[in-house]
C-alpha atoms as a printed R data frame, in Angstrom:
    type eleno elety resid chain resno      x       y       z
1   ATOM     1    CA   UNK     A     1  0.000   0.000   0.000
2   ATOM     2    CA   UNK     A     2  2.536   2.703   0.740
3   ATOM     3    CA   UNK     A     3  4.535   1.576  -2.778
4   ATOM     4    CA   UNK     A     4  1.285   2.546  -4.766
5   ATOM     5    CA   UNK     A     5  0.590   5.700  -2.305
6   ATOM     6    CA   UNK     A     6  3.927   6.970  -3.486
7   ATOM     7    CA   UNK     A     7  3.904   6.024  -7.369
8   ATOM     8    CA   UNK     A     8  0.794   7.406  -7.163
9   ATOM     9    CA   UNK     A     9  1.875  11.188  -5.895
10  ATOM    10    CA   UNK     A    10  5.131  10.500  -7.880
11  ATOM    11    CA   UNK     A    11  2.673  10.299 -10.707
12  ATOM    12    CA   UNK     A    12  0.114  13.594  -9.678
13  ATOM    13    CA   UNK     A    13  3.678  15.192  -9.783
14  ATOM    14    CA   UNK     A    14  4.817  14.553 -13.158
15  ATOM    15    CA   UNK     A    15  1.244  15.786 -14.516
16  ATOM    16    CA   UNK     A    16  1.447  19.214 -12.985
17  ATOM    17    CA   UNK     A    17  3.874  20.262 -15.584
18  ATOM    18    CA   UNK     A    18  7.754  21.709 -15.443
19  ATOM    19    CA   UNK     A    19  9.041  23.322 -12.635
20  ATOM    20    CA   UNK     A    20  9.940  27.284 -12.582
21  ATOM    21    CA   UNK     A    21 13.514  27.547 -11.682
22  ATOM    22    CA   UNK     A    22 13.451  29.953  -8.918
23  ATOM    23    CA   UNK     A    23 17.025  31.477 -10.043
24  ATOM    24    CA   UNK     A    24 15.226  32.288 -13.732
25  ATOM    25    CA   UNK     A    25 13.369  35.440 -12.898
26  ATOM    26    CA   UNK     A    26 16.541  36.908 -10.436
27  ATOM    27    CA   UNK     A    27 18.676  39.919 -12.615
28  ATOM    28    CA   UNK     A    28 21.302  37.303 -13.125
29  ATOM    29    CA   UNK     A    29 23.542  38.557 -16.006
30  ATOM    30    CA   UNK     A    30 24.014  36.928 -19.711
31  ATOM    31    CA   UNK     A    31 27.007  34.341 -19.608
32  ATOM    32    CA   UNK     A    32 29.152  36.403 -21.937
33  ATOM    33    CA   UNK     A    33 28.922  39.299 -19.523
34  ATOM    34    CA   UNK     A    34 30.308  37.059 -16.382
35  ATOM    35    CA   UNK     A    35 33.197  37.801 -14.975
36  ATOM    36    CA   UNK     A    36 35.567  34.428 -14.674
37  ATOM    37    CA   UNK     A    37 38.396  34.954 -11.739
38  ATOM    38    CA   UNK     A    38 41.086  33.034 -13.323
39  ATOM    39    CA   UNK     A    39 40.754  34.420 -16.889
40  ATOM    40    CA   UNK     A    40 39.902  37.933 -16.075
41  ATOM    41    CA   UNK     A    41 36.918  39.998 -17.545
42  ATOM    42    CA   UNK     A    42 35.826  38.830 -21.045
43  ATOM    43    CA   UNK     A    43 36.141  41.306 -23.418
44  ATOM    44    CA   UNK     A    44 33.245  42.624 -25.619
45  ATOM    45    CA   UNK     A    45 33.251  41.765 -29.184
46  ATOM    46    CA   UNK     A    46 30.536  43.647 -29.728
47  ATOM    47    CA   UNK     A    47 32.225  46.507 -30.968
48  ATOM    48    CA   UNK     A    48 33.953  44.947 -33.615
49  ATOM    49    CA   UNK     A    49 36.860  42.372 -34.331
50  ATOM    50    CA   UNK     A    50 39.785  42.699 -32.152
51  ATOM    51    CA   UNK     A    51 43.509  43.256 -33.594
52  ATOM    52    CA   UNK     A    52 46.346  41.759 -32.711
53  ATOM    53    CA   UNK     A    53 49.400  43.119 -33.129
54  ATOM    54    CA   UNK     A    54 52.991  41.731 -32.479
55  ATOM    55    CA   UNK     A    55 56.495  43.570 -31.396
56  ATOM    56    CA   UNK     A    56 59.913  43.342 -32.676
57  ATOM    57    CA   UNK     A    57 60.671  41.720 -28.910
58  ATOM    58    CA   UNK     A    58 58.273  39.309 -29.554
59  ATOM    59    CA   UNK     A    59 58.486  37.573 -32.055
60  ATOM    60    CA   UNK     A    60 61.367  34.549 -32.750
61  ATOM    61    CA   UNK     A    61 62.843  32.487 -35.077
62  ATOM    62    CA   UNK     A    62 61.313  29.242 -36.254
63  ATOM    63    CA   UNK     A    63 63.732  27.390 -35.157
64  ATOM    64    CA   UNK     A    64 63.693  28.351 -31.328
65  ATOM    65    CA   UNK     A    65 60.255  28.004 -31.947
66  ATOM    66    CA   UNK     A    66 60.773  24.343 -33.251
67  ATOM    67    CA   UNK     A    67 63.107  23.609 -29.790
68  ATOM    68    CA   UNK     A    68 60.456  24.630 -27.555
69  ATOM    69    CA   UNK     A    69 57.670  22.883 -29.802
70  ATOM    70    CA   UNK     A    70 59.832  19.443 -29.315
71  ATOM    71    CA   UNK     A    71 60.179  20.122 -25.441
72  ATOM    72    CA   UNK     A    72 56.930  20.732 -24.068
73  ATOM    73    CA   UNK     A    73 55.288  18.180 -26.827
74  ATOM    74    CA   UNK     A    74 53.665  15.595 -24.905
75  ATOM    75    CA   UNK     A    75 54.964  11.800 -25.357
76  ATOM    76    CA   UNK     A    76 52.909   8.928 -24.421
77  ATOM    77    CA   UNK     A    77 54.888   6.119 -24.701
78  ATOM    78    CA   UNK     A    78 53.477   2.590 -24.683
79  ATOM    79    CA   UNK     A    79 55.490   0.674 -21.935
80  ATOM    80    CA   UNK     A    80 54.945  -2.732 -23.397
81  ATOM    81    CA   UNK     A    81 57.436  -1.550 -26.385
82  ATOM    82    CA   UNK     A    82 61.013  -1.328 -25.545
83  ATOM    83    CA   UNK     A    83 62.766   0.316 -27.819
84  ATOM    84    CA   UNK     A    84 66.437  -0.187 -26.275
85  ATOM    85    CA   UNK     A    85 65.751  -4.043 -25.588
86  ATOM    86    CA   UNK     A    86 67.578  -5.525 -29.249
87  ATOM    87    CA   UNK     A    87 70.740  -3.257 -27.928
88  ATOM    88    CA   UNK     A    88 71.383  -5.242 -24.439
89  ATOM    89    CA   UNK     A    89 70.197  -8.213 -25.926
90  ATOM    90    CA   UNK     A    90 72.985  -7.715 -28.638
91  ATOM    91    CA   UNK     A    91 75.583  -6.618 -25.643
92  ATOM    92    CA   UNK     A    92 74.889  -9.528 -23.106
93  ATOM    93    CA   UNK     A    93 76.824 -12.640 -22.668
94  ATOM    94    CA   UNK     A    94 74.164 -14.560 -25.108
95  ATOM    95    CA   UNK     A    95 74.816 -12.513 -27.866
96  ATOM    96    CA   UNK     A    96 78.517 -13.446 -27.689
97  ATOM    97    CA   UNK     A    97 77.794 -16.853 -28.805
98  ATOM    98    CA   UNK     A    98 76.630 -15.254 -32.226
99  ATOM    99    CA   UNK     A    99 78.907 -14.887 -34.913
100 ATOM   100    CA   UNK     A   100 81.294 -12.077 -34.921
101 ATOM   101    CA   UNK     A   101 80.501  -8.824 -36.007
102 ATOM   102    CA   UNK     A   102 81.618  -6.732 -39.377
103 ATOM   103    CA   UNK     A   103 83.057  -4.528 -37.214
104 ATOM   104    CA   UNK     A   104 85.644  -6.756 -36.050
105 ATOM   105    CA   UNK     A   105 88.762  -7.417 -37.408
106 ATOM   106    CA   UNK     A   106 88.741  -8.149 -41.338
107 ATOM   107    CA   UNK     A   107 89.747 -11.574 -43.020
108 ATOM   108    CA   UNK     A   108 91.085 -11.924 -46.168
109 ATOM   109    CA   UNK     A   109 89.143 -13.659 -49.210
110 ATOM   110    CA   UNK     A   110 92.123 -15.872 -49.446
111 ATOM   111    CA   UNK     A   111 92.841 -16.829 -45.746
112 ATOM   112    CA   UNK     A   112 89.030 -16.914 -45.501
113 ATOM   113    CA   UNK     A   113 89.046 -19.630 -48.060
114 ATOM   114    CA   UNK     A   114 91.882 -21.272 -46.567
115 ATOM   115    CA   UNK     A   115 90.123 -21.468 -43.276
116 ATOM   116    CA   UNK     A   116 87.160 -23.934 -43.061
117 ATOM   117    CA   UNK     A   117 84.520 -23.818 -40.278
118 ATOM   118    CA   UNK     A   118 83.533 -27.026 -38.590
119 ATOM   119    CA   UNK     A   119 80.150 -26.034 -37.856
120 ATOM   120    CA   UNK     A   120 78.468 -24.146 -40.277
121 ATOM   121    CA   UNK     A   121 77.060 -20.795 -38.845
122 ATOM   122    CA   UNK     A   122 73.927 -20.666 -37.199
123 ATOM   123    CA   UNK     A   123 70.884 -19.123 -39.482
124 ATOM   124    CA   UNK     A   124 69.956 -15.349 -38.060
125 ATOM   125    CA   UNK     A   125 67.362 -15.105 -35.881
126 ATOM   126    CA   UNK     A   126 65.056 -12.427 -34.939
127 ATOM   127    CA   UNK     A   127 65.530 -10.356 -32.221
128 ATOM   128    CA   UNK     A   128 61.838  -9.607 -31.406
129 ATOM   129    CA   UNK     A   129 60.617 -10.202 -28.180
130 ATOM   130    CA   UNK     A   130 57.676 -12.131 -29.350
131 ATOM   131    CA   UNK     A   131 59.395 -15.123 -31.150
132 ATOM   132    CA   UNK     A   132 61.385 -17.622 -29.240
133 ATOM   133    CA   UNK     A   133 64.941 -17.550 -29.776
134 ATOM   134    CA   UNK     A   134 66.643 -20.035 -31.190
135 ATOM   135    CA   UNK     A   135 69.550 -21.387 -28.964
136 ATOM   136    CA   UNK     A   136 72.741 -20.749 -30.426
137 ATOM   137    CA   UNK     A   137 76.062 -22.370 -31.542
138 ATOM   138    CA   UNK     A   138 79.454 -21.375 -31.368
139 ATOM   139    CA   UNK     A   139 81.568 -22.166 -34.303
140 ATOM   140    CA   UNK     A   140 84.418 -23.533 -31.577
141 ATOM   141    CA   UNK     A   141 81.856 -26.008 -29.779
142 ATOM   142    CA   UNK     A   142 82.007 -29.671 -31.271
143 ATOM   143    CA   UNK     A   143 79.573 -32.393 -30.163
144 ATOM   144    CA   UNK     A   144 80.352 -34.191 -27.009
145 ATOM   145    CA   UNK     A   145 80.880 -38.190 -27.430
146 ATOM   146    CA   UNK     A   146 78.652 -40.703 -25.610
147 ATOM   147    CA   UNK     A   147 80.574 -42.356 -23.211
148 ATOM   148    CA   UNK     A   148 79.624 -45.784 -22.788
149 ATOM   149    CA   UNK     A   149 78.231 -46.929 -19.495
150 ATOM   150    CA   UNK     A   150 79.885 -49.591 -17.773
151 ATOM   151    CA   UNK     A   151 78.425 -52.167 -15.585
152 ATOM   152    CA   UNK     A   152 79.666 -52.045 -11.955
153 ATOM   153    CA   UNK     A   153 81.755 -55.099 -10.964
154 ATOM   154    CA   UNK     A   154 79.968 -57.505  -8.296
155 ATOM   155    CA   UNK     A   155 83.051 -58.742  -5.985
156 ATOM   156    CA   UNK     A   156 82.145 -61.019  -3.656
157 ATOM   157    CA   UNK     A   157 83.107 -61.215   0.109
158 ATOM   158    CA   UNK     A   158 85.080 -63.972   1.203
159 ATOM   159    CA   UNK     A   159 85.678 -64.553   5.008
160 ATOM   160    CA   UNK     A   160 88.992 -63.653   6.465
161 ATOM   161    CA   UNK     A   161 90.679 -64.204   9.547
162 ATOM   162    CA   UNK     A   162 90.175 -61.170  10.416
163 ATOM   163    CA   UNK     A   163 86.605 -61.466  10.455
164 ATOM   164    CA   UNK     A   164 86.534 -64.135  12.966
165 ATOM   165    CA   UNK     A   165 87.261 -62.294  16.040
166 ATOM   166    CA   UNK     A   166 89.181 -63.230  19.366
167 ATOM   167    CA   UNK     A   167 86.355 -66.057  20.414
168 ATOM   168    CA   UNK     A   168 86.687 -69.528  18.694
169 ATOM   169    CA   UNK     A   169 83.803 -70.517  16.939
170 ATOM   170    CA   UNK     A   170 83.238 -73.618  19.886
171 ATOM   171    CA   UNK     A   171 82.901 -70.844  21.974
172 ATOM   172    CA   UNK     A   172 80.611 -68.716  19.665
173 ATOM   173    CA   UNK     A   173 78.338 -71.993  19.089
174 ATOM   174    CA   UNK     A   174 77.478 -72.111  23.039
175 ATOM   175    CA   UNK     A   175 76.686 -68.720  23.179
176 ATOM   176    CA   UNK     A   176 74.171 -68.959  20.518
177 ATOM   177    CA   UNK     A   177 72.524 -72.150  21.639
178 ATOM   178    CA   UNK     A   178 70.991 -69.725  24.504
179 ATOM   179    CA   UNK     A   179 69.271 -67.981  21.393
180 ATOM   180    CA   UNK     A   180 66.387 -67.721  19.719
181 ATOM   181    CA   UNK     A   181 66.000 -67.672  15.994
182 ATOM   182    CA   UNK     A   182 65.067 -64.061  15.690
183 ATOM   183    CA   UNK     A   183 68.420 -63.160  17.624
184 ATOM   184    CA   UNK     A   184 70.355 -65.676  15.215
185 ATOM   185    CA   UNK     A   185 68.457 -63.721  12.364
186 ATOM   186    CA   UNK     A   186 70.068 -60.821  13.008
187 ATOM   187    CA   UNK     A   187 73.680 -61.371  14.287
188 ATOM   188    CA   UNK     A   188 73.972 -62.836  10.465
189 ATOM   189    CA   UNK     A   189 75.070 -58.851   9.836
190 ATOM   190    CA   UNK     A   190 77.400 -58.928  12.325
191 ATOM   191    CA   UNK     A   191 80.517 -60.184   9.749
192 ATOM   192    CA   UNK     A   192 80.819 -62.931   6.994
193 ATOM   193    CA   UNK     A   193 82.472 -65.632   8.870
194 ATOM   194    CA   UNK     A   194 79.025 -65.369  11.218
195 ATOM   195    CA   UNK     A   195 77.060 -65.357   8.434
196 ATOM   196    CA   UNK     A   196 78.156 -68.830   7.542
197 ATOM   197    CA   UNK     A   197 78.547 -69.825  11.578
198 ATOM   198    CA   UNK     A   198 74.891 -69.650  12.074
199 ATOM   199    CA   UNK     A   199 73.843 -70.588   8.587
200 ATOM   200    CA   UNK     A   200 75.863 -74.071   8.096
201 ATOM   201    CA   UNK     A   201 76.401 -75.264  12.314
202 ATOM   202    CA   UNK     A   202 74.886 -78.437  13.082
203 ATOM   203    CA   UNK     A   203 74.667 -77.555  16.460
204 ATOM   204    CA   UNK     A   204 72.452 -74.478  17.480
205 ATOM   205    CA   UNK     A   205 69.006 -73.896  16.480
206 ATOM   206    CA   UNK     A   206 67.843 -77.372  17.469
207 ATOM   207    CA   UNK     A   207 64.739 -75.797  19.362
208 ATOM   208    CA   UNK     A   208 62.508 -73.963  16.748
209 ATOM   209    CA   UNK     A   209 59.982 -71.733  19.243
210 ATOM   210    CA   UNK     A   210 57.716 -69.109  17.040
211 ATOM   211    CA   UNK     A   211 55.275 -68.981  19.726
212 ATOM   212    CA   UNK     A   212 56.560 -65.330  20.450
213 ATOM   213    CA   UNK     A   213 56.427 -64.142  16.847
214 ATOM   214    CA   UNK     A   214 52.724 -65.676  16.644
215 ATOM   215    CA   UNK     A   215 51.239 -62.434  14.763
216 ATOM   216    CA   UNK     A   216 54.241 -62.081  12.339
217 ATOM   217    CA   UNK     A   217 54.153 -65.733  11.342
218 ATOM   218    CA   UNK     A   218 52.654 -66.276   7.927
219 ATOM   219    CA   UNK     A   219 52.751 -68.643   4.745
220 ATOM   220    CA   UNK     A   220 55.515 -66.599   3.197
221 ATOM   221    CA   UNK     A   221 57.809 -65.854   6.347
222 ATOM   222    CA   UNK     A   222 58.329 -69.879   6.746
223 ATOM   223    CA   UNK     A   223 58.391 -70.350   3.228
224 ATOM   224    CA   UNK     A   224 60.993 -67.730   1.655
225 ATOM   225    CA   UNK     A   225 62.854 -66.637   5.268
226 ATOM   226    CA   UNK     A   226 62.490 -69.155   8.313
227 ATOM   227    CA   UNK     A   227 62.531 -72.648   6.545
228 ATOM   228    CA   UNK     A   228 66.117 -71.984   4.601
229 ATOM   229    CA   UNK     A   229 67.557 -70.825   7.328
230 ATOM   230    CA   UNK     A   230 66.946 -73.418   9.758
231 ATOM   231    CA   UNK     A   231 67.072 -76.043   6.853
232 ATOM   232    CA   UNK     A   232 66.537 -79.573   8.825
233 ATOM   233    CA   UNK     A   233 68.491 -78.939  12.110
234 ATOM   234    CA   UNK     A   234 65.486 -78.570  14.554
235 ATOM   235    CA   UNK     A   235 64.392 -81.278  16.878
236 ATOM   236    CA   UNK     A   236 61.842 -79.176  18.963
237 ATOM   237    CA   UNK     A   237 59.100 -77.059  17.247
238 ATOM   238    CA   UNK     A   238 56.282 -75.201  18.541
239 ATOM   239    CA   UNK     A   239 54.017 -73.039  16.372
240 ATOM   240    CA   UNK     A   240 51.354 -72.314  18.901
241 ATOM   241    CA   UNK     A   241 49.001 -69.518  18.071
242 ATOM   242    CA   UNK     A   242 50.385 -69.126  14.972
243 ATOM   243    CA   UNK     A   243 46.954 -68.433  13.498
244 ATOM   244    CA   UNK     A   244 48.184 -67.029  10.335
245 ATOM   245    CA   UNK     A   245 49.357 -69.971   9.233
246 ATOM   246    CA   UNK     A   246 47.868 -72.721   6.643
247 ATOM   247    CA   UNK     A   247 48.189 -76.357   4.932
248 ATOM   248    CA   UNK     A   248 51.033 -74.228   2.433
249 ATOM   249    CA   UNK     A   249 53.490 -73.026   5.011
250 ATOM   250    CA   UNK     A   250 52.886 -76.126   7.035
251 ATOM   251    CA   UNK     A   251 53.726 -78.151   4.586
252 ATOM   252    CA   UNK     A   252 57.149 -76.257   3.632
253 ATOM   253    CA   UNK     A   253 57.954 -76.120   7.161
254 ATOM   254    CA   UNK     A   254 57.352 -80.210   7.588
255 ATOM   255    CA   UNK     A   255 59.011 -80.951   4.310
256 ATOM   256    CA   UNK     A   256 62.271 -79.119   5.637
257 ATOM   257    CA   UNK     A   257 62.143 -79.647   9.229
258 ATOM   258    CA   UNK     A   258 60.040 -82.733   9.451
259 ATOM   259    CA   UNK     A   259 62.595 -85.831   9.215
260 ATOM   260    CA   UNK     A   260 64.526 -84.689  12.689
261 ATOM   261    CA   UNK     A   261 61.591 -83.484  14.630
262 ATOM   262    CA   UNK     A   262 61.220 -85.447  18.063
263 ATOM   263    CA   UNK     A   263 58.425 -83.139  19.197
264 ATOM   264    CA   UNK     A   264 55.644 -81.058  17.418
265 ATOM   265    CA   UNK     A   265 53.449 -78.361  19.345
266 ATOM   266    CA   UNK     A   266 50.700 -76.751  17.209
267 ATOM   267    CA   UNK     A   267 48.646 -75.374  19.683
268 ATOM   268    CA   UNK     A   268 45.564 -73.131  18.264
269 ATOM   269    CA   UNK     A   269 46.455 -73.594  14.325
270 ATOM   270    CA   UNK     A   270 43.344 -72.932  13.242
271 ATOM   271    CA   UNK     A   271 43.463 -73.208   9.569
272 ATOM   272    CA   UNK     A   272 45.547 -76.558   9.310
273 ATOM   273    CA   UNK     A   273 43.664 -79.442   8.198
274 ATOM   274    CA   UNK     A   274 44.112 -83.055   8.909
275 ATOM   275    CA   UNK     A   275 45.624 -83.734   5.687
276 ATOM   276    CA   UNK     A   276 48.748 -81.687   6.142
277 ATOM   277    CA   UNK     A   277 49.231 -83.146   9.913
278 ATOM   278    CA   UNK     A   278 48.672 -86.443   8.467
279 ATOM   279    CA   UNK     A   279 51.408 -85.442   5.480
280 ATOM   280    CA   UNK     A   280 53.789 -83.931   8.467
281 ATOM   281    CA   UNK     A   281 53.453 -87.092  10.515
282 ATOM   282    CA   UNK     A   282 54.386 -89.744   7.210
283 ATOM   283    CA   UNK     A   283 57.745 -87.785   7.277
284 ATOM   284    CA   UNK     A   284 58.780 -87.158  10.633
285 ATOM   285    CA   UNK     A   285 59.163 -90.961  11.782
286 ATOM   286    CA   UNK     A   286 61.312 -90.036  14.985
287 ATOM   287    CA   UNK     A   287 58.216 -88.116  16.535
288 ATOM   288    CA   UNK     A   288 57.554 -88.913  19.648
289 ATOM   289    CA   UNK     A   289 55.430 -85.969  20.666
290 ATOM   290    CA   UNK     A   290 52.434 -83.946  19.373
291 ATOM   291    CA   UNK     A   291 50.159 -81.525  20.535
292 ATOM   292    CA   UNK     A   292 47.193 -80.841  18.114
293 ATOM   293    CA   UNK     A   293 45.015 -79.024  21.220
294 ATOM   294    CA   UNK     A   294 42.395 -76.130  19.556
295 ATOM   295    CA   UNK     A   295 43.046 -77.216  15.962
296 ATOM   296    CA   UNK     A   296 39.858 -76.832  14.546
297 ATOM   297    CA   UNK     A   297 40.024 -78.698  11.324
298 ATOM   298    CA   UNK     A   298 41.586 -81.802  12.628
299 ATOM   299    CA   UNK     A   299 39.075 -84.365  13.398
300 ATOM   300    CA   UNK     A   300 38.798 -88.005  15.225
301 ATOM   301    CA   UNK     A   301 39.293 -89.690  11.567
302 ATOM   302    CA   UNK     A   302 43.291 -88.071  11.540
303 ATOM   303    CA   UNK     A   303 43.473 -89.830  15.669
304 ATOM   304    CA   UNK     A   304 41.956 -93.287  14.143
């Protein structure tokens, strides 16, 4: 309601015709006849056309009046053009790669024919700033060979003496007897002559215990890591809780370790069936001890 109130009076108001400019009727004077502070009074031109008339003092030559023409002209230069930019281009160190110029020191026709060039000058390029440059070549620059890669020499450690240390290796085997096989694992870095110590001795790792290493245990650990490095020297094994473990690794691990095994704990092995036990047992004929408690897939028919 008060939107159509006021197009209505906005309305009544352009009807009533043009407003009277209240300064209109006041004696102002004409325009001509105003008096402008910074230019002075206008002068009449009423009473005819003015002259204008010049001195001896003032007048001057064209060619002062040329100078001063050329000094207070304007410029507006556009500042994407630069005008100077081909002259440092020419004097920077790129430019020196290009061939010399004419005004350096002149060459004979005859030495110049005499002489030959390698490398054939590079073609001229442009020098605007809106083409890409070519890279160029100095005439002194030859190509660089390919040098031919060659493959690194593998030498191979062999054990020294001095790798053995002050401890005989009967006294080394008792010490790691008290070990596990993780511990054996990694004393392998310790030197070479270790390495093959605890790889090849008959005498240490004769108790096989991954009970502690239950989570880490898996198909591929016994198969590519644990199985050859033990290789058939255990008597004792226990892979209790070693729920990661199926018929695959079992079987690696019974194939290696199976024909010296007195005594086999397999405690919670969840996904071994009786087929692999039953495979395990036809190969270890000294065993004289099994534990088979929690294993879920062995039945009475593997007991019978």
């Amino acid at each position: 309601r008060q939107v159509e109130c006021e197009a209505r009076r906005r309305l009544q108001a352009a009807e009533d015709g043009d407003v009277v400019m209240v300064d209109v009727v006041d004696g102002t004077p004409a325009i001509n006849e105003l008096a402008i502070a910074d230019i002075g009074p206008r002068i009449s031109t009423k009473s005819g056309t003015s002259r204008v008339t010049f001195s001896d003092d003032t007048r001057e030559s064209p060619e002062t009046a040329e100078d001063e023409k050329s000094v207070i002209e304007p410029s507006d230069p556009d500042p994407f053009l630069s005008v100077g930019l081909d002259n440092i281009r020419s004097r920077s160190r790129r430019g020196s790669l290009a061939p010399p110029s004419p005004s350096g020191p002149q060459v004979s026709p005859k030495d110049s024919q005499n002489r030959t060039s390698p490398v054939s000058s590079p073609p001229t390029t442009s020098s605007s700033p809106l083409k890409p440059r070519s890279k160029p070549v100095h005439e002194a620059t030859t190509p660089e060979r390919q040098k031919s890669l060659k493959r690194p020499k593998v030498i191979h450690r062999r054990p020294s003496r001095h790798g053995k240390g002050i401890l005989p290796d009967k006294v080394l085997v008792n010490v790691f007897q008290y070990l596990d096989v993780y511990r054996l694992m990694q004393l392998r870095l310790v030197s070479v002559h270790w390495l093959k110590l605890l790889s090849s001795s008959p005498e240490i790792l004769h108790t096989l215990d991954l009970t502690p290493h239950n989570r880490h245990i898996t198909d591929a650990v016994l198969s590519n890591i644990i199985c050859p490095f033990v290789g058939p020297r255990p008597r004792f094994i226990d892979l209790s809780n070693c729920f990661h473990v199926t018929d695959e690794g079992f079987g690696v691990l019974a194939s290696t370790c199976g024909a010296n095994v007195t005594a086999w704990r397999m405690k919670s092995v969840w996904d071994v069936t009786g087929q692999a036990v039953l495979d395990m047992s036809n190969k270890a004929k000294g065993l004289e001890e099994i534990d088979l408690s929690n294993c879920r897939k062995v039945t009475d028919n593997l007991l019978a």
